[in-house]
XYZ file of C-alpha atoms in Angstrom:
116
model
C -299.867 38.409 -101.078
C -296.281 39.020 -99.868
C -297.076 42.571 -98.802
C -298.846 43.018 -95.441
C -301.928 45.238 -95.668
C -303.691 45.347 -92.292
C -307.169 46.806 -92.051
C -309.098 48.453 -89.225
C -307.336 50.497 -86.490
C -303.903 49.187 -87.528
C -304.183 50.193 -91.198
C -300.752 51.069 -92.454
C -298.979 50.025 -89.243
C -296.582 47.209 -90.168
C -293.558 46.042 -88.176
C -291.167 44.207 -90.466
C -287.430 43.911 -89.964
C -285.349 45.744 -92.563
C -283.265 43.705 -94.990
C -279.816 42.831 -93.614
C -280.731 44.089 -90.096
C -280.089 41.989 -87.031
C -280.849 42.108 -83.285
C -277.784 42.428 -80.990
C -277.365 40.762 -77.617
C -278.964 43.782 -75.878
C -282.115 43.639 -78.078
C -281.263 46.640 -80.284
C -281.625 46.552 -84.065
C -278.306 46.961 -85.942
C -277.685 47.685 -89.606
C -274.570 46.818 -91.611
C -272.207 49.426 -93.024
C -268.930 49.257 -94.918
C -266.127 51.202 -93.259
C -264.575 54.112 -95.222
C -260.940 55.074 -94.553
C -259.399 58.159 -96.176
C -262.125 58.240 -98.860
C -261.702 54.542 -99.762
C -264.505 52.012 -99.150
C -263.092 48.915 -97.414
C -264.455 45.363 -97.312
C -264.898 45.580 -93.537
C -268.580 45.396 -92.547
C -269.540 46.933 -89.197
C -273.000 46.633 -87.593
C -274.233 49.816 -85.885
C -277.271 50.540 -83.751
C -279.304 53.740 -84.275
C -277.501 55.349 -81.317
C -274.090 54.503 -82.759
C -275.095 55.712 -86.256
C -275.527 59.231 -84.905
C -271.796 59.471 -84.154
C -270.759 59.056 -87.793
C -271.147 60.451 -91.299
C -272.774 57.642 -93.321
C -272.792 57.836 -97.133
C -275.454 56.380 -99.396
C -274.908 53.010 -101.017
C -275.339 54.507 -104.495
C -272.401 56.910 -104.072
C -269.991 56.642 -107.006
C -266.936 54.481 -106.289
C -264.111 53.628 -108.694
C -262.689 50.104 -109.227
C -260.248 50.635 -106.343
C -263.000 51.570 -103.900
C -262.220 55.289 -103.848
C -265.274 57.537 -103.458
C -265.712 59.730 -106.544
C -266.956 63.304 -106.707
C -266.209 66.510 -104.880
C -268.942 65.909 -102.253
C -270.784 62.871 -100.892
C -274.362 62.990 -99.507
C -274.255 61.673 -95.935
C -276.641 61.079 -93.013
C -275.572 62.589 -89.711
C -276.986 62.834 -86.184
C -280.690 63.517 -86.085
C -281.349 61.996 -89.518
C -280.168 65.137 -91.280
C -278.263 65.084 -94.572
C -275.073 66.985 -95.339
C -272.650 67.126 -98.228
C -269.075 66.268 -97.141
C -265.788 65.656 -98.882
C -264.994 61.948 -99.486
C -262.232 61.839 -96.836
C -264.798 62.893 -94.162
C -267.114 59.876 -94.731
C -266.924 57.251 -91.952
C -269.208 54.503 -93.305
C -271.324 53.751 -96.389
C -274.553 51.760 -96.636
C -274.052 48.156 -97.773
C -276.969 48.350 -100.214
C -279.819 50.757 -101.018
C -282.272 47.968 -100.081
C -281.151 47.789 -96.434
C -283.720 50.354 -95.325
C -286.768 48.284 -96.396
C -288.106 44.826 -95.541
C -287.795 41.856 -97.851
C -291.480 42.154 -98.788
C -291.203 45.898 -99.525
C -288.124 45.285 -101.676
C -290.335 43.224 -104.018
C -292.341 46.308 -104.978
C -291.147 47.580 -108.371
C -290.226 51.265 -108.448
C -290.652 51.573 -104.676
C -289.049 55.031 -104.693
C -292.031 56.416 -106.648
């Protein structure tokens, strides 16, 4: 079974690294994000720790982007400090998730319809 299912006192407590995450030289987990400049998603990938993430407005990977990388729509749903979500104009977005699957482990990403 590729999915960990501990029993006993640890039931439901699983520590698996998220997809695309890495450990930096100081031992902190970092996640990849694509930089956004003036509402345009660039090819530059930047790894941020949880502390660094709080300094930026980070858009969701499923945000609409045209063929030139320009964020589409009047507002973009973004995470900000404290894990809160806000709607901001495209030019206010600093980074965007690389993929929607980066928040789960490889094993969890195998579960069909995980969002349900």
